[in-house]
Short mmCIF file of C-alpha atoms in Angstrom, two decimals:
data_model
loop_
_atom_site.label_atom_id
_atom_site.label_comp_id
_atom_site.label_asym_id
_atom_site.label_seq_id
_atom_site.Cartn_x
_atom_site.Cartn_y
_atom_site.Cartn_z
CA UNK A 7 76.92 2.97 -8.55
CA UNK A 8 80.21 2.62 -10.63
CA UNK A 9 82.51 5.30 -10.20
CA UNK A 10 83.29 5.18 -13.61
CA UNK A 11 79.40 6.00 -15.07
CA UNK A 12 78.82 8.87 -16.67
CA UNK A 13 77.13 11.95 -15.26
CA UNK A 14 75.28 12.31 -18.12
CA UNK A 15 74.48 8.51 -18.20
CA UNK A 16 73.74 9.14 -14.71
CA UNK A 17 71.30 11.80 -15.31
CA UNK A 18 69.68 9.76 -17.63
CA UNK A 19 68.87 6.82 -15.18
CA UNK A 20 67.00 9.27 -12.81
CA UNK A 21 64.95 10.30 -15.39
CA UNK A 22 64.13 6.67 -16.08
CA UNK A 23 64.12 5.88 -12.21
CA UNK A 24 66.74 3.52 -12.33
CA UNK A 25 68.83 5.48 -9.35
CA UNK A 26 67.55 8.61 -7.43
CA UNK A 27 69.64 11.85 -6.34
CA UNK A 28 69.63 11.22 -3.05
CA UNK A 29 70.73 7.46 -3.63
CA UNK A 30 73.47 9.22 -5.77
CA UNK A 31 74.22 11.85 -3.19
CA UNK A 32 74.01 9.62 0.21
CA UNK A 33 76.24 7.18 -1.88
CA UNK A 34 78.90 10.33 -2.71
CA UNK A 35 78.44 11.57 1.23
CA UNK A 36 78.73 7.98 2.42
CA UNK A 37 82.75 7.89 0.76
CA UNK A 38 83.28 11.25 1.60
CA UNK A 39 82.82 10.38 5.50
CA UNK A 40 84.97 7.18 4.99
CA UNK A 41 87.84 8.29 2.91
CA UNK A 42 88.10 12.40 2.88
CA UNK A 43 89.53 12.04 6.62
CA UNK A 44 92.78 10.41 4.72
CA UNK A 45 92.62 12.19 1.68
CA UNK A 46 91.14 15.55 2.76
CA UNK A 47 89.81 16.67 -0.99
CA UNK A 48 86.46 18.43 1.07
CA UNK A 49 87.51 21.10 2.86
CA UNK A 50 83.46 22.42 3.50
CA UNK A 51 80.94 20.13 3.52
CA UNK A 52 77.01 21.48 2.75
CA UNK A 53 75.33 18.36 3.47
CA UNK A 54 71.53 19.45 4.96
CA UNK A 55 71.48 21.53 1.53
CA UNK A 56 72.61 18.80 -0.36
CA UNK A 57 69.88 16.21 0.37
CA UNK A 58 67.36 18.73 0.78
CA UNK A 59 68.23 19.28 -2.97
CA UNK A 60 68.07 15.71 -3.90
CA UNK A 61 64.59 15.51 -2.16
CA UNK A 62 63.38 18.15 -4.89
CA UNK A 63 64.97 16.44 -7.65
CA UNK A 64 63.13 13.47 -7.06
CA UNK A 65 60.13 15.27 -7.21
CA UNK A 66 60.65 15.82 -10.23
CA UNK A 67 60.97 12.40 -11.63
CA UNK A 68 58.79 11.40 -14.17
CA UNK A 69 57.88 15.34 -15.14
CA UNK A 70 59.49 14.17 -18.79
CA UNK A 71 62.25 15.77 -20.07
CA UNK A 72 64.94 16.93 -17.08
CA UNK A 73 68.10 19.11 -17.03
CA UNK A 74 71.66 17.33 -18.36
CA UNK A 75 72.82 17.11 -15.01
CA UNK A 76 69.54 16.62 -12.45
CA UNK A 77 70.42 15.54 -9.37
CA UNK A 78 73.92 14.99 -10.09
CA UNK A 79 76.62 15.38 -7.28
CA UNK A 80 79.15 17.60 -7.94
CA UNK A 81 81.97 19.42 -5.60
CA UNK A 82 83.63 23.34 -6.40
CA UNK A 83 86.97 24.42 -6.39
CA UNK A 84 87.08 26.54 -3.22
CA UNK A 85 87.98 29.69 -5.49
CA UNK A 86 84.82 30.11 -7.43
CA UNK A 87 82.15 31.56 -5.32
CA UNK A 88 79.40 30.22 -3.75
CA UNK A 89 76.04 31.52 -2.69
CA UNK A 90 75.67 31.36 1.20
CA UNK A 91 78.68 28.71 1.03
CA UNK A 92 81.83 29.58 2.63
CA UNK A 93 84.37 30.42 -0.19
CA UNK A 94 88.07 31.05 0.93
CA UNK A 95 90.76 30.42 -2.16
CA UNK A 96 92.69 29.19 1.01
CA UNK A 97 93.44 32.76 1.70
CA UNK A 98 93.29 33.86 5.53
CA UNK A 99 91.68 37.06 5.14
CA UNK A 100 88.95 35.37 3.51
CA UNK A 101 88.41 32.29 6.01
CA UNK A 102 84.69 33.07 6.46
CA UNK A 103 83.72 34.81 3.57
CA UNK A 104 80.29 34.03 2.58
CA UNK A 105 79.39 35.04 -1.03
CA UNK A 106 76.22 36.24 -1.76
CA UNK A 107 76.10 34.80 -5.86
CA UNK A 108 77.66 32.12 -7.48
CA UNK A 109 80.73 32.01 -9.76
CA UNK A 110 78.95 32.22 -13.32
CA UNK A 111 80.34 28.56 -13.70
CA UNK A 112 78.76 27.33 -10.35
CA UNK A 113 75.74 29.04 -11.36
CA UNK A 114 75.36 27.01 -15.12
CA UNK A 115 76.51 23.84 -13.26
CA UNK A 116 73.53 24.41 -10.53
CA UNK A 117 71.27 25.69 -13.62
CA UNK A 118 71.59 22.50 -15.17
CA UNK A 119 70.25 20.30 -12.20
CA UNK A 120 73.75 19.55 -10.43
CA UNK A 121 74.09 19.54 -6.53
CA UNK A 122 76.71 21.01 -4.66
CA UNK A 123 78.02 18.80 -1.75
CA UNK A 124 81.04 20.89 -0.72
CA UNK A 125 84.12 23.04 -1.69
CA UNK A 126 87.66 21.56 -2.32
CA UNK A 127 90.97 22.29 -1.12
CA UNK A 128 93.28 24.75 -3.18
CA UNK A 129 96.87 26.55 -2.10
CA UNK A 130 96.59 29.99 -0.96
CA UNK A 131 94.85 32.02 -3.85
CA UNK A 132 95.46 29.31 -6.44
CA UNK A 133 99.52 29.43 -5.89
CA UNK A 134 101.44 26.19 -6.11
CA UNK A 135 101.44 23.15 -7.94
CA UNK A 136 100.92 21.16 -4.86
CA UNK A 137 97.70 20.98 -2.89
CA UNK A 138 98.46 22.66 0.34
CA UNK A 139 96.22 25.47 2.02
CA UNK A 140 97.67 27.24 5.26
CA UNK A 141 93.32 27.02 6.28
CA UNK A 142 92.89 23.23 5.85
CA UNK A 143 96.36 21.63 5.30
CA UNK A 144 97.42 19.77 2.63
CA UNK A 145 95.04 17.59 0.18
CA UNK A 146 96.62 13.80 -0.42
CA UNK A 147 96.97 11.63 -3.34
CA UNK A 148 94.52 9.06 -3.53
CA UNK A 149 96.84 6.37 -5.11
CA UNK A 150 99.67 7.07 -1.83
CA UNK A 151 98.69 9.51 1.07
CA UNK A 152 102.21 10.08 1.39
CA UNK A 153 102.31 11.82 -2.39
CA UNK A 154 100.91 15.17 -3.34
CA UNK A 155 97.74 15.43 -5.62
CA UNK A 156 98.71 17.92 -7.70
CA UNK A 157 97.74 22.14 -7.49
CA UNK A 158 96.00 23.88 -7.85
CA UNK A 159 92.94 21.89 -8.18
CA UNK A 160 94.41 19.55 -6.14
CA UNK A 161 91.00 18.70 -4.03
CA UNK A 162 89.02 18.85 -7.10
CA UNK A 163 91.10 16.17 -8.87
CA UNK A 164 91.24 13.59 -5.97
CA UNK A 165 87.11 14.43 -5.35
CA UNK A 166 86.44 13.00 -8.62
CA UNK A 167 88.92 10.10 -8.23
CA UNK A 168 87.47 9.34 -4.87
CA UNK A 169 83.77 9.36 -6.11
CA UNK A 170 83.00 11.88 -3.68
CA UNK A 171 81.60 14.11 -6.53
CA UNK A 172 81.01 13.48 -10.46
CA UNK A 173 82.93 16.47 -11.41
CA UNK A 174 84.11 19.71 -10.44
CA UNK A 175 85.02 22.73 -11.98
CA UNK A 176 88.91 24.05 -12.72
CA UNK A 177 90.94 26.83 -13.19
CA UNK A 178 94.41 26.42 -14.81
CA UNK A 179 96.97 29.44 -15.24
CA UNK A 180 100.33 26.97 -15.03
CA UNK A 181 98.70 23.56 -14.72
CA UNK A 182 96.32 23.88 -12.21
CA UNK A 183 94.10 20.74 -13.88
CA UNK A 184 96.26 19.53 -16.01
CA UNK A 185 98.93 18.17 -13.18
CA UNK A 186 95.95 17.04 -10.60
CA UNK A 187 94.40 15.30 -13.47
CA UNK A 188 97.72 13.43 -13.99
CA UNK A 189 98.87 12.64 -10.36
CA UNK A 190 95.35 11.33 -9.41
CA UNK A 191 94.16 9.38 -12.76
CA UNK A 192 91.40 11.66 -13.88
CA UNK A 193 90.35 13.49 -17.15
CA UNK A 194 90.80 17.43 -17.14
CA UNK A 195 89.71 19.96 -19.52
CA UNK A 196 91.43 23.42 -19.72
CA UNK A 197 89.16 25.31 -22.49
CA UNK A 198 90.84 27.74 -25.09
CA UNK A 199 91.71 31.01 -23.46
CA UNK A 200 88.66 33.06 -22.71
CA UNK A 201 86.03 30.29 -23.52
CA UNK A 202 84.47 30.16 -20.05
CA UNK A 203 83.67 33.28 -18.15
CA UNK A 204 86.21 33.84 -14.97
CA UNK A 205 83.33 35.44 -13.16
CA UNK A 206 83.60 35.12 -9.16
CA UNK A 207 87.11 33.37 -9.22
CA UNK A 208 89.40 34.42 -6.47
CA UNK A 209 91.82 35.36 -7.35
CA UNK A 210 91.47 38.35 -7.76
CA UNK A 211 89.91 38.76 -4.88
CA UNK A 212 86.36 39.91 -3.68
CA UNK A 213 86.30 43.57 -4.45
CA UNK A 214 89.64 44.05 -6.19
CA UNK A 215 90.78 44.69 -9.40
CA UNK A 216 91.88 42.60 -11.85
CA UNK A 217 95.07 42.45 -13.06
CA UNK A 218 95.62 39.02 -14.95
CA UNK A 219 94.65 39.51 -18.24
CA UNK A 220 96.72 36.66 -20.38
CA UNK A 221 96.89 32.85 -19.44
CA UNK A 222 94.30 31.65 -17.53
CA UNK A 223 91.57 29.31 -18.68
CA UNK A 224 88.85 27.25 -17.08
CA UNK A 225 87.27 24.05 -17.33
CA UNK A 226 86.55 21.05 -15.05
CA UNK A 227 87.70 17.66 -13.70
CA UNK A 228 85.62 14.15 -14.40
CA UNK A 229 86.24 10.72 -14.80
CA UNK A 230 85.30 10.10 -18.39
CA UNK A 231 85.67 12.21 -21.87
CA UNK A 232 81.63 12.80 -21.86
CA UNK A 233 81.94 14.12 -18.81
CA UNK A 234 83.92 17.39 -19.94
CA UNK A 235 82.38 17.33 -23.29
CA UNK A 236 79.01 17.88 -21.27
CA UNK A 237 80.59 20.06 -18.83
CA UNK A 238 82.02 22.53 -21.94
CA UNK A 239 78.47 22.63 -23.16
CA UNK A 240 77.44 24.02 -20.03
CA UNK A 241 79.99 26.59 -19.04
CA UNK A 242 81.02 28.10 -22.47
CA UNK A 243 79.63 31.33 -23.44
CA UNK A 244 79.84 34.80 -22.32
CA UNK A 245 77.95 35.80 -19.06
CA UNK A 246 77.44 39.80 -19.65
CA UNK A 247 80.47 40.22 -17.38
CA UNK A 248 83.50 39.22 -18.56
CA UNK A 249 83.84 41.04 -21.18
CA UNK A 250 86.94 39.31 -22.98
CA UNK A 251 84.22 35.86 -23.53
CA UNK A 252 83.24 35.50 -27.46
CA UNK A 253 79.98 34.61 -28.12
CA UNK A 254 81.53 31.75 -29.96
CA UNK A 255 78.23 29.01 -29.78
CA UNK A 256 79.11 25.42 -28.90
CA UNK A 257 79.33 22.76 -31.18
CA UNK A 258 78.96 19.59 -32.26
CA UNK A 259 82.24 18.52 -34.61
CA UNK A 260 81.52 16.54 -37.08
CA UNK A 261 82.44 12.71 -37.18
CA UNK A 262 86.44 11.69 -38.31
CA UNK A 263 86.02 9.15 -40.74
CA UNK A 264 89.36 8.45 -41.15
CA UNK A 265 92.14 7.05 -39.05
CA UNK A 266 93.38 9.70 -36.25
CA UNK A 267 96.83 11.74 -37.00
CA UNK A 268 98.44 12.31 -33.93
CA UNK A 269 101.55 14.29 -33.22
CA UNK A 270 103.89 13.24 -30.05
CA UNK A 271 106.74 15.01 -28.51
CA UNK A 272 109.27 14.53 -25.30
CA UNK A 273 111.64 16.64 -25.80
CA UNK A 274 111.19 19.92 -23.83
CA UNK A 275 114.64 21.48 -23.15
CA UNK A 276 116.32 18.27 -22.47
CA UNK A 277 114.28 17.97 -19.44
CA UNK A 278 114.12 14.40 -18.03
CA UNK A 279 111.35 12.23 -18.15
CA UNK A 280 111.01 9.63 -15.49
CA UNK A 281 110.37 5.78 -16.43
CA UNK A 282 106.69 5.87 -15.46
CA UNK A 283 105.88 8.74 -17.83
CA UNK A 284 108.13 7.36 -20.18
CA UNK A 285 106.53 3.97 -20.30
CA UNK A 286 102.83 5.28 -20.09
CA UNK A 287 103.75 7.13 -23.02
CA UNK A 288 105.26 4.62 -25.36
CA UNK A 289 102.07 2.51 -24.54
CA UNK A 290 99.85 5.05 -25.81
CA UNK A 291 102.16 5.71 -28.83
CA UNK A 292 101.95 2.01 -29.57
CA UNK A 293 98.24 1.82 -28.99
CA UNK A 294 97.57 4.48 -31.28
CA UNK A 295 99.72 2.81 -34.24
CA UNK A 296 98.13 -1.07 -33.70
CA UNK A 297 94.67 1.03 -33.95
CA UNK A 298 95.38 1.93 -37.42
CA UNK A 299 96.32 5.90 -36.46
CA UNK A 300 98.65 8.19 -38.09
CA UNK A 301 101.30 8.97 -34.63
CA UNK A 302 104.52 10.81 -35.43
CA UNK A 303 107.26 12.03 -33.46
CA UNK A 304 107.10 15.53 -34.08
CA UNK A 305 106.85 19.11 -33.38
CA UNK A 306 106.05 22.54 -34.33
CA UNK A 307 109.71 23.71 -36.29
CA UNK A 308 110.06 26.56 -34.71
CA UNK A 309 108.26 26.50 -31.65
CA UNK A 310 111.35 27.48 -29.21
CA UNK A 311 110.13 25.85 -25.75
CA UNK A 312 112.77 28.32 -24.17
CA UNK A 313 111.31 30.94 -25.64
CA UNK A 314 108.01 29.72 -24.82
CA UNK A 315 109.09 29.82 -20.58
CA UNK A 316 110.39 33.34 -21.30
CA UNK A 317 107.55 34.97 -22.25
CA UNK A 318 105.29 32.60 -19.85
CA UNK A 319 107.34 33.79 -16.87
CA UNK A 320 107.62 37.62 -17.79
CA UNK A 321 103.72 38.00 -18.64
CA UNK A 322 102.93 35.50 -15.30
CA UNK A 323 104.87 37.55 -13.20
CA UNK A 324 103.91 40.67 -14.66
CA UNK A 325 100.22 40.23 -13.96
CA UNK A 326 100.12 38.05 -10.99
CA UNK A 327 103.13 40.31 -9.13
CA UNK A 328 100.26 43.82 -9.50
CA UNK A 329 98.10 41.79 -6.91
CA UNK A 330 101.41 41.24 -4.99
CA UNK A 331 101.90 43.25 -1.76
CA UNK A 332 105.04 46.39 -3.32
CA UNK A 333 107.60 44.69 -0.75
CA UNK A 334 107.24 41.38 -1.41
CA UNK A 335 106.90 41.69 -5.42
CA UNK A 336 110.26 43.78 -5.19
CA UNK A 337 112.11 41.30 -2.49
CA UNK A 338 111.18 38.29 -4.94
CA UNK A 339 112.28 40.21 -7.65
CA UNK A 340 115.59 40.65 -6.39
CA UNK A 341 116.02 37.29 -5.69
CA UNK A 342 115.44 36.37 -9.47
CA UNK A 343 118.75 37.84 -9.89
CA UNK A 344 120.29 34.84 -8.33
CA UNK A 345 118.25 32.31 -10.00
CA UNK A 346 120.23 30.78 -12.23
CA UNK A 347 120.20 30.08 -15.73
CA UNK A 348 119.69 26.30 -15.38
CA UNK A 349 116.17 27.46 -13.85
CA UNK A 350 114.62 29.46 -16.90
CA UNK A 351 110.88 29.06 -15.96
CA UNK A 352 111.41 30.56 -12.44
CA UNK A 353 113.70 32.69 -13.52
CA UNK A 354 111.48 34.43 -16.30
CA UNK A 355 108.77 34.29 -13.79
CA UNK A 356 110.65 36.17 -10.77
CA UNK A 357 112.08 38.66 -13.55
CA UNK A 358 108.23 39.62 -14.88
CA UNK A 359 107.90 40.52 -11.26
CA UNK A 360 109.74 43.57 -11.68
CA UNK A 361 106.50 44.63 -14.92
CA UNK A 362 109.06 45.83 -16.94
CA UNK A 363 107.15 47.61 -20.08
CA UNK A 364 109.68 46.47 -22.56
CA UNK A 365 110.13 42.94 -21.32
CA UNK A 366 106.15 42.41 -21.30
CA UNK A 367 105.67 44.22 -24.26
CA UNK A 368 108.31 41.44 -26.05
CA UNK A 369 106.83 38.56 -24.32
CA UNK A 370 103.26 39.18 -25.43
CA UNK A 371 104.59 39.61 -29.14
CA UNK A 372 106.50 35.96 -28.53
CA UNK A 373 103.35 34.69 -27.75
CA UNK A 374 101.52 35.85 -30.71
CA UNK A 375 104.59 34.11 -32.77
CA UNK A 376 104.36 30.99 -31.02
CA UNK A 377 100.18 31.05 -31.27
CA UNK A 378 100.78 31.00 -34.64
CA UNK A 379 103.57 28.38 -34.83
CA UNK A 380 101.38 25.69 -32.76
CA UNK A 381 98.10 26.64 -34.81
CA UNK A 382 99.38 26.04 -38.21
CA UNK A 383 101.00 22.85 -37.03
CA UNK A 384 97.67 21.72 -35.86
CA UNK A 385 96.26 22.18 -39.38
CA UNK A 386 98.12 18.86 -40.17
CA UNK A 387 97.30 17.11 -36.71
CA UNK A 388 94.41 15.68 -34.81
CA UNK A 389 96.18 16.67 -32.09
CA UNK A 390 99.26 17.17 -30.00
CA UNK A 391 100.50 14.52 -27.31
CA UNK A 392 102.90 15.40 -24.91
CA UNK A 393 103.71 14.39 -21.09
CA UNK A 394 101.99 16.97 -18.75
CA UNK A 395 104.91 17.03 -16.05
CA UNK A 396 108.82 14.95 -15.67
CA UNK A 397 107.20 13.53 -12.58
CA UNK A 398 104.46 11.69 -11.40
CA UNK A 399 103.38 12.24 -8.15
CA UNK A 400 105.86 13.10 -5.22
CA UNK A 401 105.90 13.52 -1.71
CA UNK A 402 104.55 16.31 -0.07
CA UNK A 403 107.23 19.38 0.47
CA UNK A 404 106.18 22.47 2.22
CA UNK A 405 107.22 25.87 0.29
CA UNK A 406 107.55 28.86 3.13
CA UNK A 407 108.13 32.13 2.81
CA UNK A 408 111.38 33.20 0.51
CA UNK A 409 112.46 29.87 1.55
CA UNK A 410 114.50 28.25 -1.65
CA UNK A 411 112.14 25.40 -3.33
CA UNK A 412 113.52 22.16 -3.27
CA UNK A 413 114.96 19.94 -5.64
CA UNK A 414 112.64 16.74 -6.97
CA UNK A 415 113.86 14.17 -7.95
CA UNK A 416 113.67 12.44 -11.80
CA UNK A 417 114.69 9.01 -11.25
CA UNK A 418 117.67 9.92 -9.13
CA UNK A 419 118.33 12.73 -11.51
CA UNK A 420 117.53 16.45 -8.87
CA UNK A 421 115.64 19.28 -10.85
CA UNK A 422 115.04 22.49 -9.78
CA UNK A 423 111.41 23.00 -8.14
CA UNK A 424 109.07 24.58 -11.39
CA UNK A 425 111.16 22.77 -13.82
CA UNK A 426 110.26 19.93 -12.62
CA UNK A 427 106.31 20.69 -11.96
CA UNK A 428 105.46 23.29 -14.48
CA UNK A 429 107.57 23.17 -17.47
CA UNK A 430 105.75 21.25 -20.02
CA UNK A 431 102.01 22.62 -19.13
CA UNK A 432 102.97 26.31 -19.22
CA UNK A 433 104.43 27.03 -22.64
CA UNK A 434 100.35 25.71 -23.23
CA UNK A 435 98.77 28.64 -20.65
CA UNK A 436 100.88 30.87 -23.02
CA UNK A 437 99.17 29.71 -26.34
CA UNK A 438 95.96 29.77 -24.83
CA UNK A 439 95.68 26.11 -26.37
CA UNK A 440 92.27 24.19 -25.19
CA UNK A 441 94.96 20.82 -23.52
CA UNK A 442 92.65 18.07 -22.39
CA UNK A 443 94.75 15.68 -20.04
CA UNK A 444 94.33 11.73 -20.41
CA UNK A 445 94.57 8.63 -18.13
CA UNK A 446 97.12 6.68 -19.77
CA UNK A 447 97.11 4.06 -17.39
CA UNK A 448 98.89 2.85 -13.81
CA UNK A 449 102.44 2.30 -13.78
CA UNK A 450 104.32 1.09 -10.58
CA UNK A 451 101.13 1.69 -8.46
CA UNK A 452 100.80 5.68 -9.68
CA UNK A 453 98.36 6.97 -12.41
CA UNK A 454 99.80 8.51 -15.43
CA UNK A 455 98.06 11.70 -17.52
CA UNK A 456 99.10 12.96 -20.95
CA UNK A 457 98.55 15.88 -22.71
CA UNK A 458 96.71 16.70 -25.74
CA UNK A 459 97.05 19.86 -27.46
CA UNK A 460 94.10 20.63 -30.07
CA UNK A 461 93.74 24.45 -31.77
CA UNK A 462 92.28 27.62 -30.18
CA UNK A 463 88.52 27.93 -30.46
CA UNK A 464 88.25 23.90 -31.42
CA UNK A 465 87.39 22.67 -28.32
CA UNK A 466 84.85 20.25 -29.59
CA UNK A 467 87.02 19.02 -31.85
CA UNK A 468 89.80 18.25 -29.44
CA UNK A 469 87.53 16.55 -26.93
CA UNK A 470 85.86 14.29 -30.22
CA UNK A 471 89.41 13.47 -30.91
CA UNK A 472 89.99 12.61 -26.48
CA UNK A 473 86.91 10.35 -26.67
CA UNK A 474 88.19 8.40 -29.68
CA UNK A 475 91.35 7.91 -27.55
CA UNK A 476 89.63 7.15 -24.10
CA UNK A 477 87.75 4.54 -26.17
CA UNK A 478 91.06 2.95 -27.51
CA UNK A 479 93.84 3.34 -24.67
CA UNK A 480 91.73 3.41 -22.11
CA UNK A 481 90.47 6.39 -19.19
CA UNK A 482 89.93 6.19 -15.64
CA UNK A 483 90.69 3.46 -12.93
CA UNK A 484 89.40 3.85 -9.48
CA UNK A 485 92.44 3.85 -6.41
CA UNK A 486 88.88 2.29 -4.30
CA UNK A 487 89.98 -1.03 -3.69
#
């Protein structure tokens, strides 16, 4: 089977019994066993269930009509619960916890015929924008074992790149699909704010309460455009138990008949760009222009990116630092003191530790300005494009304890540790923008995503907009030889 079919496709060809599900999932299983003891992407493997679930599905075949994705392999971020399936978020406490319901998202996936094969790796509790989990040790880049995938759906992103899964559900509070997507040349959706239920994520964790309220979103990771537009059909919608989920329906946008107008922008604080990124993207600019689209280099006119880290950091650390441990929230705290001012996204972030009511009170009314700064500009745009990190993919650096983070490196040029990972996808978690992320093709031997920005609540549209672009630049690549 091509890696690069759709699961939808896919679906479609059981029903016609042109493939079965457990040729589909002995084929996923068979690359797994090969390749995940290099890449390590599947951290638990539920195998016997697997095929004992492809076995039904087959039964099924020729019963007419079947579910969108029957029979069709998928993995799970090892943060969203699963029934009788070990579910850890990398957290130690939690190394054999053993749900007894799914996540509401694993639950719609599994309601709509998929299989689970497995859980992927994560960082502790969904932490870091690498891919390394003190249970099951670090999760490597499929284009260069040597190179990070990406965090915190790390595992998720280099499971679909593999083809050890079709797709595989994602959770994003500072990039957590959007720079997996990127480092290991796969599609990623992060859905408006509040658009899929956050039902049996950890964190928080089992039991507790919550205490992130602002910037998180969900979505999955696939290899094609009609992958996530399936997958948003499936997982959108409130659940009864998230409260804060719309019943805002899914739908189908209607048809552009007219050339695209796209927006681009580099330019976020004077931070570097390195030559891949930069190449990748004046490709895709000068795609877009031979196809007869409207692509502009501009931006929202007073959409203040600093501003934009500010509030990110002070809300971010506000919420996340009440499921912090008192000691350690107030010993990182202090240390924001010393962070200079050359490091504005950590700083912010180590300030909002401290939940000043003032400070967070501020930063939530910057982000209402700044919502409304990106959505008017998107009245005149298709949709945003923008680079999702200064780096591609880099090699693997541990982060211990209070331990300083290191420096990366932009073509030679050092930058500070979250400057250099998660400046250009977070002032996005603070807008609550739906941000699909793109292939946009293999430079020097590493895979290249961008970012597109589309307005909150217009999902569809954004992703009818990504599959116009897929179809003209170009999507997914397998690293298989």
């Amino acid at each position: 089977m091509e890696l690069i079919e759709s699961a939808r496709n896919t679906a479609q060809k059981i029903l016609r019994g042109e493939t079965s599900a457990t040729e589909l999932v002995e084929g996923c299983l068979a690359r797994i066993k090969q390749h995940n003891p290099t890449i390590n992407a599947i951290v638990t493997l539920d195998e016997d269930r697997a095929l004992a679930a492809a076995t039904q599905a087959d039964a099924l075949q020729g019963a007419g009509k079947l579910l969108p994705l029957h029979g069709i392999p998928i993995s799970v971020k090892d943060a969203f619960e699963t029934a009788g399936l070990k579910t850890t978020s990398s957290h130690l406490p939690l190394a054999n916890h053993i749900p007894v319901r799914d996540a509401t998202v694993v639950a719609r996936l599994k309601a709509a015929g998929a299989i689970v094969l497995g859980k992927t790796n994560l960082p502790e509790l969904a932490g870091n924008p690498q891919c390394w989990s003190p249970l099951f040790g670090a999760t490597n880049n499929p284009w260069n074992p040597a190179l990070t995938s990406g965090g915190s759906s790390g595992g998720s992103a280099a499971a679909v790149a593999m083809g050890f899964s079709f797709l595989d559900p994602g959770s994003d509070i500072g990039g957590s699909i959007r720079i997996p997507a990127a480092y290991c040349g796969v599609a990623g959706l992060k859905a408006t704010e509040n658009r899929i239920p956050r039902t049996g994520h950890i964190p928080h964790l089992p039991d507790g309460s919550r205490s992130v309220r602002h910037l998180l979103s969900f979505g999955l990771l696939a290899r094609c455009v009609d992958d996530l537009q399936l997958g948003l059909e499936l997982l959108a919608g409130p659940d009864g138990i998230d409260s804060e989920v719309p019943p805002l329906p899914v739908v189908s946008p209607s048809t552009i008949h007219r050339p695209l107008r796209i927006a681009w922008w580099d330019d976020f604080g004077g931070l570097p760009l390195c030559r891949r990124t930069r190449q990748a993207l004046s490709r895709t600019v000068e795609c877009l222009r031979q196809q007869g689209f409207t692509v502009e280099h501009r931006c929202p006119p007073r959409f203040d990116i600093e501003q934009a880290w500010y509030a990110y950091g002070i809300i971010a650390g506000g919420e996340i630092g009440l499921g912090m441990p008192a000691m350690q929230r107030t010993m990182l705290s202090l240390a924001g003191r010393l962070v200079p001012n050359s490091q504005p996204v950590a700083r912010a972030f180590l300030r909002g530790l401290t939940f000043s009511a003032r400070h967070y009170n501020e930063a939530l009314n910057i982000r209402e300005r700044l919502i409304g700064e990106l959505e008017a500009f998107l009245e005149e745009w298709d949709a945003w494009l923008c680079p999702v990190a200064p780096i591609t993919a880099y090699p693997h650096c541990r982060l211990d304890g209070f331990r300083k983070p290191p420096k990366l490196s932009v073509d030679g040029h050092p930058l500070p540790y979250m400057e250099a990972t998660v400046s250009m996808v977070t002032p996005f978690s603070l807008t609550g923008s739906p941000v699909v992320v793109l292939p946009a093709g293999i430079e020097e031997g590493l895979p290249v995503g961008l970012q597109w920005i589309g307005r909150r609540w217009h999902d569809e549209s954004l992703l009818a907009v990504c599959a116009q672009v897929e179809a003209t630049v170009g999507g997914y690549k397998s690293p298989l030889p």
